[in-house]
PDB file of C-alpha atoms in Angstrom:
ATOM      1  CA  UNK A   1      19.253  -8.923 -14.271  1.00 80.00           C
ATOM      2  CA  UNK A   2      18.121 -11.513 -11.748  1.00 88.00           C
ATOM      3  CA  UNK A   3      18.244 -11.421  -7.867  1.00 89.00           C
ATOM      4  CA  UNK A   4      17.237 -13.737  -5.200  1.00 91.00           C
ATOM      5  CA  UNK A   5      14.791 -12.586  -2.767  1.00 94.00           C
ATOM      6  CA  UNK A   6      17.475 -12.048  -0.505  1.00 93.00           C
ATOM      7  CA  UNK A   7      19.940 -10.384  -2.824  1.00 93.00           C
ATOM      8  CA  UNK A   8      17.412  -7.917  -3.718  1.00 93.00           C
ATOM      9  CA  UNK A   9      16.277  -6.877  -0.363  1.00 95.00           C
ATOM     10  CA  UNK A  10      20.053  -6.709   1.198  1.00 95.00           C
ATOM     11  CA  UNK A  11      20.845  -4.464  -2.141  1.00 95.00           C
ATOM     12  CA  UNK A  12      17.877  -2.147  -0.729  1.00 96.00           C
ATOM     13  CA  UNK A  13      19.219  -2.276   2.867  1.00 97.00           C
ATOM     14  CA  UNK A  14      22.562  -1.465   1.661  1.00 96.00           C
ATOM     15  CA  UNK A  15      21.186   1.900  -0.068  1.00 97.00           C
ATOM     16  CA  UNK A  16      18.727   3.281   2.775  1.00 98.00           C
ATOM     17  CA  UNK A  17      21.929   2.517   5.487  1.00 98.00           C
ATOM     18  CA  UNK A  18      23.688   5.091   3.442  1.00 96.00           C
ATOM     19  CA  UNK A  19      20.625   7.282   3.431  1.00 97.00           C
ATOM     20  CA  UNK A  20      19.941   7.973   7.183  1.00 97.00           C
ATOM     21  CA  UNK A  21      17.891   5.265   8.230  1.00 98.00           C
ATOM     22  CA  UNK A  22      18.560   2.455  10.800  1.00 98.00           C
ATOM     23  CA  UNK A  23      19.103  -1.300  10.067  1.00 98.00           C
ATOM     24  CA  UNK A  24      15.941  -2.188  11.746  1.00 98.00           C
ATOM     25  CA  UNK A  25      13.694   0.411   9.601  1.00 98.00           C
ATOM     26  CA  UNK A  26      15.929  -0.791   6.232  1.00 98.00           C
ATOM     27  CA  UNK A  27      15.133  -4.351   6.468  1.00 98.00           C
ATOM     28  CA  UNK A  28      11.578  -3.594   7.271  1.00 98.00           C
ATOM     29  CA  UNK A  29      11.075  -1.158   4.276  1.00 98.00           C
ATOM     30  CA  UNK A  30      13.495  -3.649   2.007  1.00 97.00           C
ATOM     31  CA  UNK A  31      11.399  -6.682   2.779  1.00 97.00           C
ATOM     32  CA  UNK A  32       7.983  -4.567   1.743  1.00 97.00           C
ATOM     33  CA  UNK A  33       8.934  -3.319  -1.235  1.00 97.00           C
ATOM     34  CA  UNK A  34      10.821  -6.787  -2.511  1.00 96.00           C
ATOM     35  CA  UNK A  35       7.517  -8.489  -1.554  1.00 95.00           C
ATOM     36  CA  UNK A  36       5.531  -5.743  -3.562  1.00 94.00           C
ATOM     37  CA  UNK A  37       7.958  -6.130  -6.536  1.00 93.00           C
ATOM     38  CA  UNK A  38       7.619  -9.905  -6.433  1.00 93.00           C
ATOM     39  CA  UNK A  39       3.910  -9.573  -6.275  1.00 92.00           C
ATOM     40  CA  UNK A  40       3.993  -7.615  -9.888  1.00 90.00           C
ATOM     41  CA  UNK A  41       3.339  -4.302  -8.036  1.00 89.00           C
ATOM     42  CA  UNK A  42       6.611  -2.480  -9.440  1.00 85.00           C
ATOM     43  CA  UNK A  43       5.135   1.250  -8.971  1.00 85.00           C
ATOM     44  CA  UNK A  44       5.171   0.003  -5.241  1.00 91.00           C
ATOM     45  CA  UNK A  45       8.155  -1.824  -5.200  1.00 92.00           C
ATOM     46  CA  UNK A  46      11.777  -1.097  -5.905  1.00 93.00           C
ATOM     47  CA  UNK A  47      10.933   1.809  -8.051  1.00 91.00           C
ATOM     48  CA  UNK A  48      10.455   3.774  -4.839  1.00 95.00           C
ATOM     49  CA  UNK A  49      13.719   3.183  -3.285  1.00 95.00           C
ATOM     50  CA  UNK A  50      15.684   6.048  -4.540  1.00 95.00           C
ATOM     51  CA  UNK A  51      12.612   8.388  -3.363  1.00 96.00           C
ATOM     52  CA  UNK A  52      12.681   7.042  -0.360  1.00 98.00           C
ATOM     53  CA  UNK A  53      16.532   7.149   0.252  1.00 97.00           C
ATOM     54  CA  UNK A  54      16.234  11.115  -0.823  1.00 98.00           C
ATOM     55  CA  UNK A  55      13.558  11.698   1.263  1.00 98.00           C
ATOM     56  CA  UNK A  56      15.143   9.889   4.533  1.00 98.00           C
ATOM     57  CA  UNK A  57      18.581  12.561   3.849  1.00 98.00           C
ATOM     58  CA  UNK A  58      16.618  15.312   3.648  1.00 98.00           C
ATOM     59  CA  UNK A  59      14.550  14.443   6.632  1.00 97.00           C
ATOM     60  CA  UNK A  60      11.213  14.542   5.067  1.00 98.00           C
ATOM     61  CA  UNK A  61      10.945  10.678   6.844  1.00 98.00           C
ATOM     62  CA  UNK A  62      12.534   9.616   9.823  1.00 98.00           C
ATOM     63  CA  UNK A  63      14.779   6.844   8.929  1.00 98.00           C
ATOM     64  CA  UNK A  64      15.202   5.859  12.860  1.00 98.00           C
ATOM     65  CA  UNK A  65      11.786   6.611  14.020  1.00 98.00           C
ATOM     66  CA  UNK A  66      10.150   4.033  16.504  1.00 98.00           C
ATOM     67  CA  UNK A  67       6.293   3.582  16.001  1.00 98.00           C
ATOM     68  CA  UNK A  68       4.676   3.360  19.473  1.00 98.00           C
ATOM     69  CA  UNK A  69       1.017   1.851  20.066  1.00 98.00           C
ATOM     70  CA  UNK A  70      -1.178   2.855  22.679  1.00 98.00           C
ATOM     71  CA  UNK A  71      -4.430   1.347  24.028  1.00 97.00           C
ATOM     72  CA  UNK A  72      -6.833   3.685  23.886  1.00 97.00           C
ATOM     73  CA  UNK A  73     -10.134   1.429  24.315  1.00 96.00           C
ATOM     74  CA  UNK A  74     -10.537  -2.373  24.820  1.00 96.00           C
ATOM     75  CA  UNK A  75     -10.063  -3.035  21.047  1.00 97.00           C
ATOM     76  CA  UNK A  76      -8.812   0.161  19.775  1.00 98.00           C
ATOM     77  CA  UNK A  77      -4.818   1.337  19.216  1.00 98.00           C
ATOM     78  CA  UNK A  78      -3.432   4.476  17.900  1.00 98.00           C
ATOM     79  CA  UNK A  79      -0.090   4.295  16.397  1.00 98.00           C
ATOM     80  CA  UNK A  80       2.080   6.745  16.050  1.00 98.00           C
ATOM     81  CA  UNK A  81       4.422   6.013  13.043  1.00 98.00           C
ATOM     82  CA  UNK A  82       6.529   9.552  14.425  1.00 98.00           C
ATOM     83  CA  UNK A  83       6.934  10.569  10.948  1.00 98.00           C
ATOM     84  CA  UNK A  84       8.680   7.452   9.877  1.00 98.00           C
ATOM     85  CA  UNK A  85       8.109   4.828   7.174  1.00 98.00           C
ATOM     86  CA  UNK A  86       5.165   3.487   7.464  1.00 98.00           C
ATOM     87  CA  UNK A  87       5.983  -0.432   7.437  1.00 98.00           C
ATOM     88  CA  UNK A  88       7.096  -0.605  10.879  1.00 98.00           C
ATOM     89  CA  UNK A  89       4.356   0.761  11.960  1.00 98.00           C
ATOM     90  CA  UNK A  90       2.370  -1.716   9.704  1.00 98.00           C
ATOM     91  CA  UNK A  91       4.335  -4.481  11.427  1.00 98.00           C
ATOM     92  CA  UNK A  92       3.336  -3.170  14.823  1.00 98.00           C
ATOM     93  CA  UNK A  93      -0.200  -3.193  13.956  1.00 98.00           C
ATOM     94  CA  UNK A  94      -0.373  -6.811  12.553  1.00 98.00           C
ATOM     95  CA  UNK A  95       1.612  -7.961  15.869  1.00 97.00           C
ATOM     96  CA  UNK A  96      -0.490  -6.396  18.029  1.00 97.00           C
ATOM     97  CA  UNK A  97      -4.175  -6.359  16.404  1.00 97.00           C
ATOM     98  CA  UNK A  98      -4.145 -10.107  15.768  1.00 95.00           C
ATOM     99  CA  UNK A  99      -4.039 -11.172  19.610  1.00 96.00           C
ATOM    100  CA  UNK A 100      -6.528  -8.468  20.224  1.00 97.00           C
ATOM    101  CA  UNK A 101      -9.022  -9.646  17.601  1.00 96.00           C
ATOM    102  CA  UNK A 102      -8.410 -13.131  18.857  1.00 92.00           C
ATOM    103  CA  UNK A 103      -9.560 -11.727  22.006  1.00 94.00           C
ATOM    104  CA  UNK A 104     -12.496  -9.027  21.210  1.00 96.00           C
ATOM    105  CA  UNK A 105     -13.670 -10.472  18.417  1.00 97.00           C
ATOM    106  CA  UNK A 106     -12.893  -7.226  16.429  1.00 98.00           C
ATOM    107  CA  UNK A 107     -10.194  -4.751  16.986  1.00 98.00           C
ATOM    108  CA  UNK A 108      -9.048  -1.447  14.925  1.00 98.00           C
ATOM    109  CA  UNK A 109      -5.602   0.297  14.731  1.00 98.00           C
ATOM    110  CA  UNK A 110      -5.520   3.931  13.711  1.00 98.00           C
ATOM    111  CA  UNK A 111      -2.034   5.149  12.491  1.00 98.00           C
ATOM    112  CA  UNK A 112      -1.022   8.523  11.975  1.00 98.00           C
ATOM    113  CA  UNK A 113       1.826  10.572  11.241  1.00 98.00           C
ATOM    114  CA  UNK A 114       2.914   7.802   8.482  1.00 98.00           C
ATOM    115  CA  UNK A 115       4.092   7.630   5.050  1.00 98.00           C
ATOM    116  CA  UNK A 116       3.772   5.727   1.945  1.00 98.00           C
ATOM    117  CA  UNK A 117       1.539   2.492   2.739  1.00 97.00           C
ATOM    118  CA  UNK A 118       2.693   0.604  -0.357  1.00 96.00           C
ATOM    119  CA  UNK A 119       0.673  -2.540  -1.438  1.00 96.00           C
ATOM    120  CA  UNK A 120      -1.399  -2.927   1.279  1.00 97.00           C
ATOM    121  CA  UNK A 121      -3.014  -6.156   0.302  1.00 96.00           C
ATOM    122  CA  UNK A 122       0.211  -7.720   1.546  1.00 97.00           C
ATOM    123  CA  UNK A 123      -0.357  -6.034   4.922  1.00 98.00           C
ATOM    124  CA  UNK A 124      -4.133  -7.551   5.076  1.00 98.00           C
ATOM    125  CA  UNK A 125      -3.190 -10.685   3.788  1.00 96.00           C
ATOM    126  CA  UNK A 126      -1.071 -11.199   7.025  1.00 97.00           C
ATOM    127  CA  UNK A 127      -4.186 -11.227   8.818  1.00 97.00           C
ATOM    128  CA  UNK A 128      -5.884 -13.773   6.684  1.00 96.00           C
ATOM    129  CA  UNK A 129      -3.057 -16.158   7.111  1.00 94.00           C
ATOM    130  CA  UNK A 130      -3.738 -16.305  11.037  1.00 95.00           C
ATOM    131  CA  UNK A 131      -7.486 -17.159  10.373  1.00 94.00           C
ATOM    132  CA  UNK A 132      -8.957 -13.426  10.569  1.00 96.00           C
ATOM    133  CA  UNK A 133     -10.673 -11.531   7.910  1.00 97.00           C
ATOM    134  CA  UNK A 134      -8.885  -7.694   7.345  1.00 98.00           C
ATOM    135  CA  UNK A 135      -9.956  -4.508   5.892  1.00 98.00           C
ATOM    136  CA  UNK A 136      -7.486  -1.554   5.305  1.00 98.00           C
ATOM    137  CA  UNK A 137      -7.551   1.931   4.078  1.00 98.00           C
ATOM    138  CA  UNK A 138      -4.951   4.625   3.610  1.00 98.00           C
ATOM    139  CA  UNK A 139      -5.282   8.430   2.383  1.00 97.00           C
ATOM    140  CA  UNK A 140      -2.366   9.347   0.015  1.00 96.00           C
ATOM    141  CA  UNK A 141      -1.407  13.377  -0.800  1.00 96.00           C
ATOM    142  CA  UNK A 142      -3.804  14.961  -3.218  1.00 95.00           C
ATOM    143  CA  UNK A 143      -4.285  13.515  -6.578  1.00 90.00           C
ATOM    144  CA  UNK A 144      -7.879  13.369  -7.479  1.00 90.00           C
ATOM    145  CA  UNK A 145     -10.416  16.167  -7.550  1.00 88.00           C
ATOM    146  CA  UNK A 146     -14.149  15.494  -6.236  1.00 91.00           C
ATOM    147  CA  UNK A 147     -16.465  14.513  -8.759  1.00 88.00           C
ATOM    148  CA  UNK A 148     -17.200  17.635 -11.418  1.00 82.00           C
ATOM    149  CA  UNK A 149     -14.141  19.580  -9.757  1.00 82.00           C
ATOM    150  CA  UNK A 150     -10.802  20.196 -11.193  1.00 79.00           C
ATOM    151  CA  UNK A 151      -8.936  21.008  -7.546  1.00 87.00           C
ATOM    152  CA  UNK A 152      -7.109  17.889  -6.214  1.00 90.00           C
ATOM    153  CA  UNK A 153      -8.588  17.171  -2.935  1.00 94.00           C
ATOM    154  CA  UNK A 154      -8.521  13.464  -2.180  1.00 94.00           C
ATOM    155  CA  UNK A 155      -5.371  11.027  -2.583  1.00 94.00           C
ATOM    156  CA  UNK A 156      -5.934   7.613  -4.465  1.00 92.00           C
ATOM    157  CA  UNK A 157      -6.975   6.446  -1.318  1.00 95.00           C
ATOM    158  CA  UNK A 158      -6.587   2.710  -1.580  1.00 95.00           C
ATOM    159  CA  UNK A 159      -8.702  -0.165   0.103  1.00 97.00           C
ATOM    160  CA  UNK A 160      -7.601  -3.712   0.790  1.00 98.00           C
ATOM    161  CA  UNK A 161      -9.369  -6.654   1.936  1.00 98.00           C
ATOM    162  CA  UNK A 162      -8.226 -10.173   2.958  1.00 96.00           C
ATOM    163  CA  UNK A 163     -10.062 -13.153   3.730  1.00 95.00           C
ATOM    164  CA  UNK A 164      -8.708 -16.839   4.897  1.00 94.00           C
ATOM    165  CA  UNK A 165      -9.550 -19.701   2.838  1.00 91.00           C
ATOM    166  CA  UNK A 166      -8.642 -23.166   4.450  1.00 86.00           C
ATOM    167  CA  UNK A 167      -6.038 -25.053   2.722  1.00 83.00           C
ATOM    168  CA  UNK A 168      -5.467 -22.263   0.148  1.00 85.00           C
ATOM    169  CA  UNK A 169      -4.155 -18.575  -0.504  1.00 90.00           C
ATOM    170  CA  UNK A 170      -6.622 -16.112   0.886  1.00 93.00           C
ATOM    171  CA  UNK A 171      -8.986 -13.749  -0.934  1.00 94.00           C
ATOM    172  CA  UNK A 172      -7.154 -10.283  -1.293  1.00 96.00           C
ATOM    173  CA  UNK A 173      -8.741  -7.335  -2.629  1.00 96.00           C
ATOM    174  CA  UNK A 174      -6.372  -4.256  -3.166  1.00 95.00           C
ATOM    175  CA  UNK A 175      -7.576  -1.402  -5.137  1.00 92.00           C
ATOM    176  CA  UNK A 176      -6.913   2.070  -5.418  1.00 92.00           C
ATOM    177  CA  UNK A 177      -9.805   4.790  -5.812  1.00 93.00           C
ATOM    178  CA  UNK A 178      -8.179   6.064  -8.978  1.00 88.00           C
ATOM    179  CA  UNK A 179      -8.703   4.486 -12.092  1.00 87.00           C
ATOM    180  CA  UNK A 180      -5.269   3.125 -11.550  1.00 83.00           C
ATOM    181  CA  UNK A 181      -2.663   3.376  -8.969  1.00 76.00           C
ATOM    182  CA  UNK A 182      -0.675   6.657  -9.150  1.00 78.00           C
ATOM    183  CA  UNK A 183       2.610   4.206  -8.957  1.00 76.00           C
ATOM    184  CA  UNK A 184       1.856   2.829 -12.592  1.00 83.00           C
ATOM    185  CA  UNK A 185       1.915   6.416 -13.697  1.00 88.00           C
ATOM    186  CA  UNK A 186       5.163   7.079 -12.023  1.00 83.00           C
ATOM    187  CA  UNK A 187       6.704   3.910 -13.228  1.00 83.00           C
ATOM    188  CA  UNK A 188       5.649   5.151 -17.114  1.00 90.00           C
ATOM    189  CA  UNK A 189       7.329   8.317 -16.349  1.00 88.00           C
ATOM    190  CA  UNK A 190      10.422   6.507 -15.139  1.00 83.00           C
ATOM    191  CA  UNK A 191      10.307   4.411 -18.647  1.00 85.00           C
ATOM    192  CA  UNK A 192       9.345   7.422 -20.414  1.00 90.00           C
ATOM    193  CA  UNK A 193       6.442   5.469 -21.953  1.00 93.00           C
ATOM    194  CA  UNK A 194       2.793   6.717 -22.610  1.00 94.00           C
ATOM    195  CA  UNK A 195      -0.565   6.157 -20.806  1.00 94.00           C
ATOM    196  CA  UNK A 196      -4.097   5.418 -21.559  1.00 92.00           C
ATOM    197  CA  UNK A 197      -5.931   8.681 -22.143  1.00 89.00           C
ATOM    198  CA  UNK A 198      -8.405   7.587 -19.733  1.00 87.00           C
ATOM    199  CA  UNK A 199      -6.216   7.148 -16.782  1.00 91.00           C
ATOM    200  CA  UNK A 200      -5.451  11.007 -15.623  1.00 89.00           C
ATOM    201  CA  UNK A 201      -6.224  14.557 -16.752  1.00 87.00           C
ATOM    202  CA  UNK A 202      -3.165  17.163 -17.157  1.00 87.00           C
ATOM    203  CA  UNK A 203      -3.101  20.238 -14.799  1.00 83.00           C
ATOM    204  CA  UNK A 204      -5.538  22.266 -17.260  1.00 83.00           C
ATOM    205  CA  UNK A 205      -8.199  19.364 -16.523  1.00 82.00           C
ATOM    206  CA  UNK A 206      -7.149  17.583 -20.096  1.00 85.00           C
ATOM    207  CA  UNK A 207      -7.166  14.026 -20.668  1.00 89.00           C
ATOM    208  CA  UNK A 208      -3.467  13.183 -21.511  1.00 92.00           C
ATOM    209  CA  UNK A 209      -1.155  10.110 -22.420  1.00 94.00           C
ATOM    210  CA  UNK A 210       1.912  12.180 -21.164  1.00 94.00           C
ATOM    211  CA  UNK A 211       2.699  10.273 -17.891  1.00 93.00           C
ATOM    212  CA  UNK A 212       4.949  13.458 -16.683  1.00 92.00           C
ATOM    213  CA  UNK A 213       1.640  15.592 -17.602  1.00 91.00           C
ATOM    214  CA  UNK A 214      -0.325  13.001 -15.356  1.00 90.00           C
ATOM    215  CA  UNK A 215       1.726  13.436 -12.481  1.00 85.00           C
ATOM    216  CA  UNK A 216       1.330  17.045 -12.514  1.00 84.00           C
ATOM    217  CA  UNK A 217      -2.383  16.993 -12.667  1.00 84.00           C
ATOM    218  CA  UNK A 218      -5.181  14.612 -11.494  1.00 87.00           C
ATOM    219  CA  UNK A 219      -6.304  11.177 -11.460  1.00 87.00           C
ATOM    220  CA  UNK A 220      -9.717   9.620 -13.123  1.00 88.00           C
ATOM    221  CA  UNK A 221     -11.414   8.175  -9.996  1.00 90.00           C
ATOM    222  CA  UNK A 222     -12.455   4.872 -10.708  1.00 90.00           C
ATOM    223  CA  UNK A 223     -16.279   4.366 -11.385  1.00 90.00           C
ATOM    224  CA  UNK A 224     -16.369   8.103 -12.024  1.00 88.00           C
ATOM    225  CA  UNK A 225     -18.469   9.636  -9.325  1.00 93.00           C
ATOM    226  CA  UNK A 226     -18.909   6.536  -7.294  1.00 95.00           C
ATOM    227  CA  UNK A 227     -14.892   6.366  -7.010  1.00 93.00           C
ATOM    228  CA  UNK A 228     -14.959  10.281  -5.852  1.00 94.00           C
ATOM    229  CA  UNK A 229     -17.322   9.522  -3.189  1.00 96.00           C
ATOM    230  CA  UNK A 230     -15.649   6.055  -1.991  1.00 96.00           C
ATOM    231  CA  UNK A 231     -12.109   8.118  -2.009  1.00 96.00           C
ATOM    232  CA  UNK A 232     -14.224  10.786   0.065  1.00 97.00           C
ATOM    233  CA  UNK A 233     -14.757   7.948   2.601  1.00 97.00           C
ATOM    234  CA  UNK A 234     -11.414   6.317   2.868  1.00 98.00           C
ATOM    235  CA  UNK A 235     -10.177  10.269   3.623  1.00 97.00           C
ATOM    236  CA  UNK A 236     -12.443  10.312   6.409  1.00 98.00           C
ATOM    237  CA  UNK A 237     -11.734   6.972   7.893  1.00 98.00           C
ATOM    238  CA  UNK A 238      -7.774   6.995   7.228  1.00 98.00           C
ATOM    239  CA  UNK A 239      -7.613  10.434   8.128  1.00 98.00           C
ATOM    240  CA  UNK A 240     -10.497  12.288   9.961  1.00 97.00           C
ATOM    241  CA  UNK A 241     -10.778   9.608  12.476  1.00 98.00           C
ATOM    242  CA  UNK A 242      -6.823   9.100  12.766  1.00 98.00           C
ATOM    243  CA  UNK A 243      -5.845  12.750  13.281  1.00 97.00           C
ATOM    244  CA  UNK A 244      -3.790  12.261  10.173  1.00 98.00           C
ATOM    245  CA  UNK A 245      -3.353  14.831   7.545  1.00 98.00           C
ATOM    246  CA  UNK A 246      -6.102  15.290   4.779  1.00 98.00           C
ATOM    247  CA  UNK A 247      -4.878  14.467   1.472  1.00 97.00           C
ATOM    248  CA  UNK A 248      -4.661  17.970   0.434  1.00 97.00           C
ATOM    249  CA  UNK A 249      -2.875  19.005   3.462  1.00 98.00           C
ATOM    250  CA  UNK A 250       0.012  16.276   2.899  1.00 98.00           C
ATOM    251  CA  UNK A 251       3.292  16.920   1.119  1.00 97.00           C
ATOM    252  CA  UNK A 252       4.418  14.907  -2.322  1.00 95.00           C
ATOM    253  CA  UNK A 253       5.414  11.220  -1.898  1.00 95.00           C
ATOM    254  CA  UNK A 254       7.347  11.531  -4.759  1.00 91.00           C
ATOM    255  CA  UNK A 255      10.100  14.046  -4.065  1.00 95.00           C
ATOM    256  CA  UNK A 256      12.014  15.362  -1.113  1.00 97.00           C
ATOM    257  CA  UNK A 257      10.823  18.479  -0.756  1.00 97.00           C
ATOM    258  CA  UNK A 258       8.483  19.724   2.116  1.00 97.00           C
ATOM    259  CA  UNK A 259       7.557  18.234   5.527  1.00 97.00           C
ATOM    260  CA  UNK A 260       6.798  14.923   6.192  1.00 98.00           C
ATOM    261  CA  UNK A 261       3.560  13.953   4.567  1.00 98.00           C
ATOM    262  CA  UNK A 262       2.175  12.742   8.014  1.00 98.00           C
ATOM    263  CA  UNK A 263      -0.628  10.474   6.083  1.00 98.00           C
ATOM    264  CA  UNK A 264      -3.355   7.863   8.098  1.00 98.00           C
ATOM    265  CA  UNK A 265      -4.046   4.395   7.820  1.00 98.00           C
ATOM    266  CA  UNK A 266      -7.040   2.415   9.683  1.00 98.00           C
ATOM    267  CA  UNK A 267      -6.982  -1.228   9.783  1.00 98.00           C
ATOM    268  CA  UNK A 268     -10.053  -3.495  11.061  1.00 98.00           C
ATOM    269  CA  UNK A 269      -9.472  -7.085  12.072  1.00 98.00           C
ATOM    270  CA  UNK A 270     -12.488  -9.476  12.491  1.00 97.00           C
ATOM    271  CA  UNK A 271     -12.229 -12.872  14.338  1.00 96.00           C
ATOM    272  CA  UNK A 272     -15.138 -14.711  11.755  1.00 94.00           C
ATOM    273  CA  UNK A 273     -15.503 -17.145  14.419  1.00 93.00           C
ATOM    274  CA  UNK A 274     -17.045 -14.348  16.884  1.00 94.00           C
ATOM    275  CA  UNK A 275     -19.066 -13.088  14.181  1.00 92.00           C
ATOM    276  CA  UNK A 276     -20.261 -16.140  12.840  1.00 90.00           C
ATOM    277  CA  UNK A 277     -19.716 -19.035  15.067  1.00 88.00           C
ATOM    278  CA  UNK A 278     -16.982 -22.165  15.053  1.00 83.00           C
ATOM    279  CA  UNK A 279     -17.779 -23.305  11.573  1.00 87.00           C
ATOM    280  CA  UNK A 280     -17.430 -19.931   9.903  1.00 86.00           C
ATOM    281  CA  UNK A 281     -13.821 -20.486   8.519  1.00 84.00           C
ATOM    282  CA  UNK A 282     -14.999 -23.600   6.367  1.00 85.00           C
ATOM    283  CA  UNK A 283     -17.943 -21.660   5.366  1.00 86.00           C
ATOM    284  CA  UNK A 284     -15.632 -19.145   3.704  1.00 85.00           C
ATOM    285  CA  UNK A 285     -14.897 -21.608   1.128  1.00 86.00           C
ATOM    286  CA  UNK A 286     -18.103 -22.032  -0.163  1.00 88.00           C
ATOM    287  CA  UNK A 287     -18.370 -18.706  -2.043  1.00 87.00           C
ATOM    288  CA  UNK A 288     -14.437 -19.236  -3.018  1.00 87.00           C
ATOM    289  CA  UNK A 289     -15.666 -22.568  -4.678  1.00 88.00           C
ATOM    290  CA  UNK A 290     -18.308 -21.310  -6.487  1.00 89.00           C
ATOM    291  CA  UNK A 291     -16.189 -18.990  -8.246  1.00 88.00           C
ATOM    292  CA  UNK A 292     -13.721 -21.265  -9.110  1.00 84.00           C
ATOM    293  CA  UNK A 293     -16.350 -23.405 -10.683  1.00 88.00           C
ATOM    294  CA  UNK A 294     -16.966 -20.844 -13.109  1.00 89.00           C
ATOM    295  CA  UNK A 295     -14.882 -21.045 -16.130  1.00 87.00           C
ATOM    296  CA  UNK A 296     -12.714 -18.305 -16.590  1.00 85.00           C
ATOM    297  CA  UNK A 297     -13.555 -16.801 -13.149  1.00 87.00           C
ATOM    298  CA  UNK A 298     -10.614 -15.685 -10.854  1.00 85.00           C
ATOM    299  CA  UNK A 299     -10.449 -14.974  -6.835  1.00 83.00           C
ATOM    300  CA  UNK A 300      -8.822 -11.967  -6.364  1.00 86.00           C
ATOM    301  CA  UNK A 301      -5.004 -12.558  -4.958  1.00 80.00           C
ATOM    302  CA  UNK A 302      -4.300 -15.405  -6.682  1.00 77.00           C
ATOM    303  CA  UNK A 303      -2.259 -14.369  -9.267  1.00 78.00           C
ATOM    304  CA  UNK A 304      -0.091 -12.098  -6.531  1.00 82.00           C
ATOM    305  CA  UNK A 305       0.202 -15.445  -4.330  1.00 83.00           C
ATOM    306  CA  UNK A 306       1.503 -17.285  -7.640  1.00 85.00           C
ATOM    307  CA  UNK A 307       3.878 -14.496  -8.788  1.00 88.00           C
ATOM    308  CA  UNK A 308       5.388 -14.256  -5.201  1.00 87.00           C
ATOM    309  CA  UNK A 309       6.050 -18.106  -5.162  1.00 88.00           C
ATOM    310  CA  UNK A 310       7.494 -17.886  -8.270  1.00 87.00           C
ATOM    311  CA  UNK A 311      10.066 -15.164  -7.634  1.00 86.00           C
ATOM    312  CA  UNK A 312      10.855 -17.264  -4.454  1.00 86.00           C
ATOM    313  CA  UNK A 313      11.681 -20.095  -5.885  1.00 89.00           C
ATOM    314  CA  UNK A 314      13.453 -18.614  -9.343  1.00 86.00           C
ATOM    315  CA  UNK A 315      14.473 -14.861  -7.938  1.00 86.00           C
ATOM    316  CA  UNK A 316      13.205 -11.477  -9.532  1.00 86.00           C
ATOM    317  CA  UNK A 317      14.217 -10.522 -13.028  1.00 83.00           C
ATOM    318  CA  UNK A 318      15.006  -6.861 -13.033  1.00 81.00           C
ATOM    319  CA  UNK A 319      14.494  -4.392 -15.831  1.00 80.00           C
ATOM    320  CA  UNK A 320      17.854  -2.524 -16.627  1.00 76.00           C
ATOM    321  CA  UNK A 321      16.033   1.029 -15.832  1.00 78.00           C
ATOM    322  CA  UNK A 322      15.471  -0.430 -12.070  1.00 82.00           C
ATOM    323  CA  UNK A 323      19.142  -1.388 -11.560  1.00 81.00           C
ATOM    324  CA  UNK A 324      20.167   2.015 -12.709  1.00 78.00           C
ATOM    325  CA  UNK A 325      17.814   3.741 -10.558  1.00 80.00           C
ATOM    326  CA  UNK A 326      19.235   1.553  -7.496  1.00 82.00           C
ATOM    327  CA  UNK A 327      22.746   2.439  -9.013  1.00 77.00           C
ATOM    328  CA  UNK A 328      23.698  -1.681  -9.298  1.00 64.00           C
TER     329      UNK A 328
END
């Protein structure tokens, strides 16, 4: 079934409004999930709607929460997501950090009592569109063991980065510290299809192609020991310094059981003109031009931007199982 972006957002809003979510929050969440779907990131897109709705009904996420930002230092904000969805807190961070970084040269937002951060590349890209460089980290519920261990202590803990390119789409990098994003395994479970054997381990520590067993087990880190070390780094940056819960303390994002996950996100925004001078924005294009001149090379973020433009022009072609999940 094909829906326009507006129709898809309205469908998500209608579901959330019936699930103890305010109009403003429902619209904010809908924009984020539809944008993820349009960017080809279905694991963080519309497949999340039934779980989000169930969590709001159960009170695991507060659908009426309003995030609050407190300026704790000249260039630092502490944002309380108030056990609500992450997207309103992220919107607040974008609105507050961009002008702050333009004044101070660099600014930080530390978000706590938060939820699923979704496709973080879409968040950092919004800063790049304003001529700023942005780095974002987030922790997620425990899904990955320290290297050599078997007990999940870290989340898949994604990192996202964006830099502006004058006259073109920004460079956007968005990756999890697991070999793949957990959302891809959740999507495979919903579809009833197998996953590659090197994506995850089952509860007994054995490689598995069964997505359902993978969800109950642990994720394989990206780059083996290096990925596990980076996951620890993100855990400290996203939870340790923000006051959020560590991954092993957080409840699952995949069901409506338990207390709010109370996760954390940290965003650092840099004005490149402050760090490198007035000609820094044009200079950011030099490396991109070198990459573009190499046959077959591709800049990160280009494919997602192209897919979103296509979806905006032609609508979203949604699989039957997604429409069933949405009750449409």
